[in-house]
mmCIF file of C-alpha atoms and ligand atoms in Angstrom:
data_model
loop_
_atom_site.group_PDB
_atom_site.id
_atom_site.type_symbol
_atom_site.label_atom_id
_atom_site.label_comp_id
_atom_site.label_asym_id
_atom_site.label_seq_id
_atom_site.Cartn_x
_atom_site.Cartn_y
_atom_site.Cartn_z
ATOM 1 C CA MET D 19 127.301 87.308 87.375
ATOM 2 C CA ALA D 20 128.256 84.446 85.352
ATOM 3 C CA GLY D 21 130.246 82.049 87.287
ATOM 4 C CA GLY D 22 128.353 82.077 90.533
ATOM 5 C CA GLU D 23 127.354 84.556 93.066
ATOM 6 C CA PRO D 24 130.016 87.359 94.163
ATOM 7 C CA VAL D 25 132.190 86.484 97.104
ATOM 8 C CA SER D 26 132.439 89.258 99.547
ATOM 9 C CA GLU D 27 135.443 90.442 101.444
ATOM 10 C CA ARG D 28 134.838 88.100 104.266
ATOM 11 C CA GLY D 29 134.995 85.252 101.585
ATOM 12 C CA GLN D 30 131.357 84.249 101.996
ATOM 13 C CA ARG D 31 128.751 84.283 98.977
ATOM 14 C CA ASP D 32 126.623 87.083 98.740
ATOM 15 C CA GLY D 33 122.901 86.435 98.301
ATOM 16 C CA LEU D 34 121.120 87.384 95.150
ATOM 17 C CA VAL D 35 119.240 90.409 94.947
ATOM 18 C CA VAL D 36 116.273 90.776 92.741
ATOM 19 C CA ALA D 37 114.449 94.025 92.010
ATOM 20 C CA ILE D 38 110.848 94.064 90.766
ATOM 21 C CA ASP D 39 108.861 96.952 89.988
ATOM 22 C CA GLY D 40 105.459 97.420 88.253
ATOM 23 C CA PRO D 41 101.840 99.274 88.566
ATOM 24 C CA SER D 42 99.020 98.487 90.810
ATOM 25 C CA GLY D 43 97.633 94.982 89.423
ATOM 26 C CA SER D 44 100.718 93.957 87.519
ATOM 27 C CA GLY D 45 100.775 90.896 89.907
ATOM 28 C CA LYS D 46 104.018 91.973 91.179
ATOM 29 C CA SER D 47 103.640 90.882 94.983
ATOM 30 C CA THR D 48 102.004 87.506 94.304
ATOM 31 C CA ILE D 49 104.819 86.633 91.779
ATOM 32 C CA SER D 50 107.517 87.954 93.630
ATOM 33 C CA ARG D 51 106.596 86.000 96.729
ATOM 34 C CA ARG D 52 105.864 82.576 94.667
ATOM 35 C CA VAL D 53 109.153 83.054 93.041
ATOM 36 C CA ALA D 54 110.897 83.907 96.327
ATOM 37 C CA ALA D 55 109.462 80.822 98.094
ATOM 38 C CA GLU D 56 110.249 78.585 95.160
ATOM 39 C CA LEU D 57 114.059 79.878 95.371
ATOM 40 C CA GLY D 58 114.529 79.961 98.942
ATOM 41 C CA LEU D 59 114.955 83.968 98.808
ATOM 42 C CA ALA D 60 113.593 86.274 101.505
ATOM 43 C CA PHE D 61 110.700 88.435 100.227
ATOM 44 C CA LEU D 62 110.136 92.309 100.744
ATOM 45 C CA ASP D 63 107.049 93.714 99.642
ATOM 46 C CA THR D 64 108.143 97.642 99.861
ATOM 47 C CA GLY D 65 104.429 98.899 99.258
ATOM 48 C CA ALA D 66 103.405 97.278 102.357
ATOM 49 C CA MET D 67 105.959 99.633 104.233
ATOM 50 C CA TYR D 68 104.185 102.498 103.012
ATOM 51 C CA ARG D 69 100.824 101.102 103.825
ATOM 52 C CA ALA D 70 102.081 100.463 107.541
ATOM 53 C CA ALA D 71 103.509 104.142 107.544
ATOM 54 C CA THR D 72 100.088 105.248 106.562
ATOM 55 C CA TRP D 73 98.296 103.451 109.147
ATOM 56 C CA TRP D 74 100.632 104.640 111.734
ATOM 57 C CA CYS D 75 99.835 108.121 110.589
ATOM 58 C CA VAL D 76 96.038 107.721 110.412
ATOM 59 C CA ARG D 77 96.194 105.862 113.880
ATOM 60 C CA GLN D 78 97.691 108.954 115.412
ATOM 61 C CA GLY D 79 95.185 111.326 113.789
ATOM 62 C CA ILE D 80 97.987 112.767 111.977
ATOM 63 C CA ASP D 81 96.650 115.272 108.721
ATOM 64 C CA LEU D 82 98.225 113.299 105.915
ATOM 65 C CA ALA D 83 98.468 116.675 104.110
ATOM 66 C CA ASP D 84 100.799 118.103 106.552
ATOM 67 C CA VAL D 85 103.923 116.985 105.244
ATOM 68 C CA ASP D 86 106.204 118.010 108.017
ATOM 69 C CA ALA D 87 104.021 116.184 110.455
ATOM 70 C CA VAL D 88 103.901 112.956 108.473
ATOM 71 C CA ALA D 89 107.552 112.994 107.932
ATOM 72 C CA ARG D 90 108.361 113.309 111.640
ATOM 73 C CA ALA D 91 105.919 110.344 112.439
ATOM 74 C CA VAL D 92 107.546 108.043 109.947
ATOM 75 C CA ALA D 93 110.987 108.830 111.124
ATOM 76 C CA GLU D 94 109.801 107.240 114.287
ATOM 77 C CA LEU D 95 107.815 104.394 112.768
ATOM 78 C CA PRO D 96 108.464 101.267 114.986
ATOM 79 C CA LEU D 97 108.278 98.879 111.985
ATOM 80 C CA THR D 98 109.180 95.309 112.182
ATOM 81 C CA ILE D 99 109.389 93.396 108.778
ATOM 82 C CA GLY D 100 109.328 89.393 108.436
ATOM 83 C CA THR D 101 110.866 88.464 105.112
ATOM 84 C CA ASP D 102 109.766 84.824 104.770
ATOM 85 C CA PRO D 103 107.846 84.534 101.575
ATOM 86 C CA GLU D 104 105.486 82.001 103.396
ATOM 87 C CA ASN D 105 104.619 84.253 105.708
ATOM 88 C CA PRO D 106 105.547 87.885 105.140
ATOM 89 C CA SER D 107 104.495 90.130 108.157
ATOM 90 C CA PHE D 108 104.467 93.646 109.339
ATOM 91 C CA ALA D 109 104.072 94.713 112.782
ATOM 92 C CA VAL D 110 104.154 98.323 114.010
ATOM 93 C CA GLY D 111 104.878 98.902 117.965
ATOM 94 C CA GLY D 112 104.469 95.042 118.464
ATOM 95 C CA GLU D 113 100.938 94.919 116.776
ATOM 96 C CA ASP D 114 100.305 92.969 113.809
ATOM 97 C CA VAL D 115 99.183 95.097 110.882
ATOM 98 C CA SER D 116 99.439 92.836 107.946
ATOM 99 C CA VAL D 117 95.870 92.474 107.331
ATOM 100 C CA VAL D 118 94.604 96.006 108.522
ATOM 101 C CA ILE D 119 97.119 97.676 105.941
ATOM 102 C CA ARG D 120 95.037 96.186 102.901
ATOM 103 C CA SER D 121 91.858 97.879 103.991
ATOM 104 C CA THR D 122 90.117 100.515 101.455
ATOM 105 C CA GLU D 123 90.925 103.132 104.140
ATOM 106 C CA ILE D 124 94.566 102.627 103.872
ATOM 107 C CA SER D 125 94.482 101.946 99.986
ATOM 108 C CA THR D 126 92.896 105.223 99.549
ATOM 109 C CA ALA D 127 95.025 107.249 101.714
ATOM 110 C CA VAL D 128 98.363 105.539 101.116
ATOM 111 C CA SER D 129 99.326 107.645 98.033
ATOM 112 C CA ALA D 130 99.309 111.016 100.250
ATOM 113 C CA VAL D 131 102.052 109.297 102.256
ATOM 114 C CA ALA D 132 103.918 107.588 99.314
ATOM 115 C CA THR D 133 104.374 110.896 97.556
ATOM 116 C CA ASN D 134 105.879 112.635 100.700
ATOM 117 C CA LEU D 135 109.641 112.902 99.705
ATOM 118 C CA ALA D 136 110.899 112.742 103.320
ATOM 119 C CA VAL D 137 108.900 109.640 104.088
ATOM 120 C CA ARG D 138 110.176 108.129 100.574
ATOM 121 C CA ALA D 139 113.742 108.915 101.698
ATOM 122 C CA GLU D 140 113.251 107.185 105.237
ATOM 123 C CA LEU D 141 111.509 104.042 103.847
ATOM 124 C CA GLN D 142 114.063 103.852 101.020
ATOM 125 C CA ARG D 143 116.894 103.873 103.452
ATOM 126 C CA ARG D 144 115.122 100.876 105.565
ATOM 127 C CA GLN D 145 114.537 98.984 102.514
ATOM 128 C CA ARG D 146 118.182 99.243 101.518
ATOM 129 C CA GLY D 147 118.969 98.127 105.073
ATOM 130 C CA VAL D 148 116.609 94.908 104.774
ATOM 131 C CA ILE D 149 118.226 94.236 101.393
ATOM 132 C CA GLU D 150 121.795 94.438 102.482
ATOM 133 C CA ALA D 151 120.963 92.245 105.631
ATOM 134 C CA GLU D 152 120.131 89.488 103.171
ATOM 135 C CA ARG D 153 122.723 90.017 100.810
ATOM 136 C CA HIS D 154 125.438 89.710 103.373
ATOM 137 C CA PRO D 155 123.975 89.105 107.079
ATOM 138 C CA GLY D 156 127.294 89.293 108.760
ATOM 139 C CA GLY D 157 129.011 86.785 111.071
ATOM 140 C CA ARG D 158 129.499 83.481 109.285
ATOM 141 C CA SER D 159 126.497 82.910 107.378
ATOM 142 C CA GLU D 160 125.859 83.267 103.597
ATOM 143 C CA GLY D 161 123.503 85.541 102.387
ATOM 144 C CA ARG D 162 119.899 84.224 101.511
ATOM 145 C CA GLY D 163 119.353 86.509 98.958
ATOM 146 C CA ILE D 164 116.206 88.703 98.465
ATOM 147 C CA ILE D 165 113.352 89.772 96.053
ATOM 148 C CA ALA D 166 112.153 93.258 96.775
ATOM 149 C CA GLU D 167 109.251 94.771 95.073
ATOM 150 C CA GLY D 168 107.581 98.031 94.556
ATOM 151 C CA ARG D 169 107.646 101.173 92.309
ATOM 152 C CA ASP D 170 111.509 102.408 92.590
ATOM 153 C CA ILE D 171 113.432 99.264 93.437
ATOM 154 C CA THR D 172 115.231 98.827 90.094
ATOM 155 C CA THR D 173 115.874 102.480 89.836
ATOM 156 C CA VAL D 174 116.399 104.035 93.296
ATOM 157 C CA VAL D 175 116.496 101.445 96.132
ATOM 158 C CA ALA D 176 118.609 98.747 94.485
ATOM 159 C CA PRO D 177 119.825 100.010 90.920
ATOM 160 C CA ASP D 178 122.777 97.345 91.589
ATOM 161 C CA ALA D 179 120.360 94.571 91.971
ATOM 162 C CA ASP D 180 121.599 91.226 90.173
ATOM 163 C CA VAL D 181 118.323 90.965 88.335
ATOM 164 C CA ARG D 182 115.913 93.983 87.586
ATOM 165 C CA ILE D 183 112.454 93.208 86.226
ATOM 166 C CA LEU D 184 109.586 95.690 85.291
ATOM 167 C CA LEU D 185 106.459 93.561 85.362
ATOM 168 C CA ILE D 186 103.745 95.263 83.315
ATOM 169 C CA ALA D 187 100.204 94.340 82.197
ATOM 170 C CA ASP D 188 97.598 96.231 80.187
ATOM 171 C CA GLU D 189 94.917 98.243 82.073
ATOM 172 C CA THR D 190 92.187 95.739 81.486
ATOM 173 C CA ALA D 191 94.323 92.888 82.788
ATOM 174 C CA ARG D 192 95.394 95.204 85.866
ATOM 175 C CA LEU D 193 91.710 95.972 86.613
ATOM 176 C CA ALA D 194 90.373 92.536 86.318
ATOM 177 C CA ARG D 195 93.165 91.371 88.757
ATOM 178 C CA ARG D 196 92.641 94.200 91.507
ATOM 179 C CA ALA D 197 88.690 93.652 91.176
ATOM 180 C CA ARG D 198 89.234 89.908 91.794
ATOM 181 C CA GLU D 199 91.481 90.244 94.712
ATOM 182 C CA VAL D 200 89.854 93.029 96.706
ATOM 183 C CA HIS D 201 85.971 92.258 95.766
ATOM 184 C CA GLY D 202 86.400 88.624 94.692
ATOM 185 C CA ALA D 203 84.503 89.295 91.429
ATOM 186 C CA GLU D 204 85.201 90.914 88.062
ATOM 187 C CA ASP D 205 81.819 92.184 87.329
ATOM 188 C CA GLU D 206 81.096 95.855 86.227
ATOM 189 C CA ALA D 207 80.472 97.093 89.997
ATOM 190 C CA ALA D 208 83.665 95.362 91.022
ATOM 191 C CA LEU D 209 85.562 96.949 88.073
ATOM 192 C CA GLU D 210 84.230 100.369 88.682
ATOM 193 C CA ALA D 211 85.133 100.185 92.382
ATOM 194 C CA THR D 212 88.619 99.098 91.710
ATOM 195 C CA ARG D 213 89.131 101.702 88.579
ATOM 196 C CA ASP D 214 89.966 104.687 91.234
ATOM 197 C CA GLN D 215 92.051 102.779 93.524
ATOM 198 C CA VAL D 216 94.179 101.411 90.521
ATOM 199 C CA LEU D 217 94.203 104.180 87.996
ATOM 200 C CA ARG D 218 94.216 107.375 90.332
ATOM 201 C CA ARG D 219 96.731 105.746 92.560
ATOM 202 C CA ASP D 220 99.083 105.237 90.007
ATOM 203 C CA ALA D 221 98.715 108.434 88.421
ATOM 204 C CA GLN D 222 99.389 109.896 91.739
ATOM 205 C CA ASP D 223 102.516 107.680 92.577
ATOM 206 C CA SER D 224 103.912 108.258 89.135
ATOM 207 C CA THR D 225 104.655 111.843 90.022
ATOM 208 C CA VAL D 226 107.430 110.560 92.323
ATOM 209 C CA SER D 227 108.682 107.413 90.443
ATOM 210 C CA ASN D 228 108.734 106.164 87.056
ATOM 211 C CA PHE D 229 107.334 102.681 87.052
ATOM 212 C CA SER D 230 105.830 102.590 83.354
ATOM 213 C CA THR D 231 108.928 102.135 81.461
ATOM 214 C CA ALA D 232 112.039 100.147 81.911
ATOM 215 C CA ALA D 233 115.291 101.915 83.034
ATOM 216 C CA ASP D 234 118.519 100.844 81.209
ATOM 217 C CA GLY D 235 119.362 97.249 82.046
ATOM 218 C CA VAL D 236 115.944 96.527 83.256
ATOM 219 C CA ILE D 237 114.046 93.598 81.654
ATOM 220 C CA THR D 238 110.201 94.067 80.801
ATOM 221 C CA VAL D 239 107.832 91.283 81.720
ATOM 222 C CA ASP D 240 104.389 91.831 80.084
ATOM 223 C CA SER D 241 101.908 89.551 81.864
ATOM 224 C CA SER D 242 98.680 90.726 80.142
ATOM 225 C CA GLY D 243 98.357 87.562 77.970
ATOM 226 C CA MET D 244 100.101 85.285 80.663
ATOM 227 C CA SER D 245 98.441 83.107 83.529
ATOM 228 C CA LEU D 246 99.897 83.575 86.935
ATOM 229 C CA GLU D 247 101.632 80.183 86.660
ATOM 230 C CA GLN D 248 103.356 81.288 83.213
ATOM 231 C CA THR D 249 104.249 84.778 84.826
ATOM 232 C CA VAL D 250 106.152 82.861 87.882
ATOM 233 C CA ALA D 251 107.964 80.756 85.497
ATOM 234 C CA ALA D 252 109.073 83.454 83.230
ATOM 235 C CA VAL D 253 110.318 85.570 86.154
ATOM 236 C CA ARG D 254 111.885 82.452 87.923
ATOM 237 C CA THR D 255 113.784 81.723 84.589
ATOM 238 C CA LEU D 256 115.070 85.171 84.505
ATOM 239 C CA VAL D 257 116.153 84.868 88.421
ATOM 240 C CA GLU D 258 117.770 81.294 87.599
ATOM 241 C CA ASP D 259 119.724 82.754 84.418
ATOM 242 C CA VAL D 260 121.921 84.605 86.724
ATOM 243 C CA ARG D 261 122.001 82.091 89.765
HETATM 244 O O1 DC L 307 101.818 98.114 95.963
HETATM 245 P P1 DC L 307 101.136 98.504 97.012
HETATM 246 O O2 DC L 307 99.593 98.885 96.379
HETATM 247 O O3 DC L 307 100.915 97.895 98.145
HETATM 248 O O4 DC L 307 101.746 100.068 97.213
HETATM 249 C C1 DC L 307 101.119 101.209 98.088
HETATM 250 C C2 DC L 307 101.449 102.437 97.974
HETATM 251 O O5 DC L 307 102.751 102.510 98.026
HETATM 252 C C3 DC L 307 101.208 102.734 96.430
HETATM 253 O O6 DC L 307 100.571 103.985 96.612
HETATM 254 C C4 DC L 307 102.497 102.848 95.628
HETATM 255 C C5 DC L 307 103.322 103.250 96.863
HETATM 256 N N1 DC L 307 104.772 102.639 96.514
HETATM 257 C C6 DC L 307 105.756 103.490 96.473
HETATM 258 O O7 DC L 307 105.514 104.713 96.173
HETATM 259 N N2 DC L 307 107.076 102.932 96.060
HETATM 260 C C7 DC L 307 107.155 101.616 96.318
HETATM 261 N N3 DC L 307 108.461 101.314 96.332
HETATM 262 C C8 DC L 307 106.278 100.570 96.740
HETATM 263 C C9 DC L 307 104.749 101.125 96.770
#
């Protein structure tokens, strides 16, 4: 990538693609969104897509353990995604679900859908579509570029991304962040309530994707002892280095 962004066959510059993976509470959504906003890139939270798929199935009363029924429902998921980092949005059938997909009900249920392999194939296909549309949008415009974050972006969805980062943090830091995010506090009760969500979910999710060790060519950033500002700066520097 030295010497600038690649030029597509159409003679236009391709947008930069940045892939960021990490476990719950690593801060990857907040950090990805901030860096995308600062650098004028689009932003895709792929976890929100699994959440929207879960909401859609729950809403239809589908038993999440029924692998085929869930796969059929997700194949038809009428999902619209807004990739502006200042205002990321998710709508299903025209209904804005950006807030409801963060509820405890969905957080507790989402792993059942995210570990469904047919669902993964379908959502990965859509994620690649969103990334490609920002890399080379077609027509005369240049690619804006995108930061996509999740669990398998550096390895499965966009292994050819220009920048690939695994954002990690130790368990204490991750639990404290999620407790603050979900309960607005870091006291014992909030930590305990968060423990199941973070640890059980990661254990379950890690059966279908490896997001605890960096694949070849993926840079690890450990945010345990870093503030949000410091982590944003570190990730931003990595992106700017190839820009
Ligand atoms: O990051 P999050 O908590 O919003 O993710 C929601 C769920 O989706 C969580 O169970 C992990 C899963 N997920 C995944 O399996 N692959 C991704 N690329 C992103 C999220």
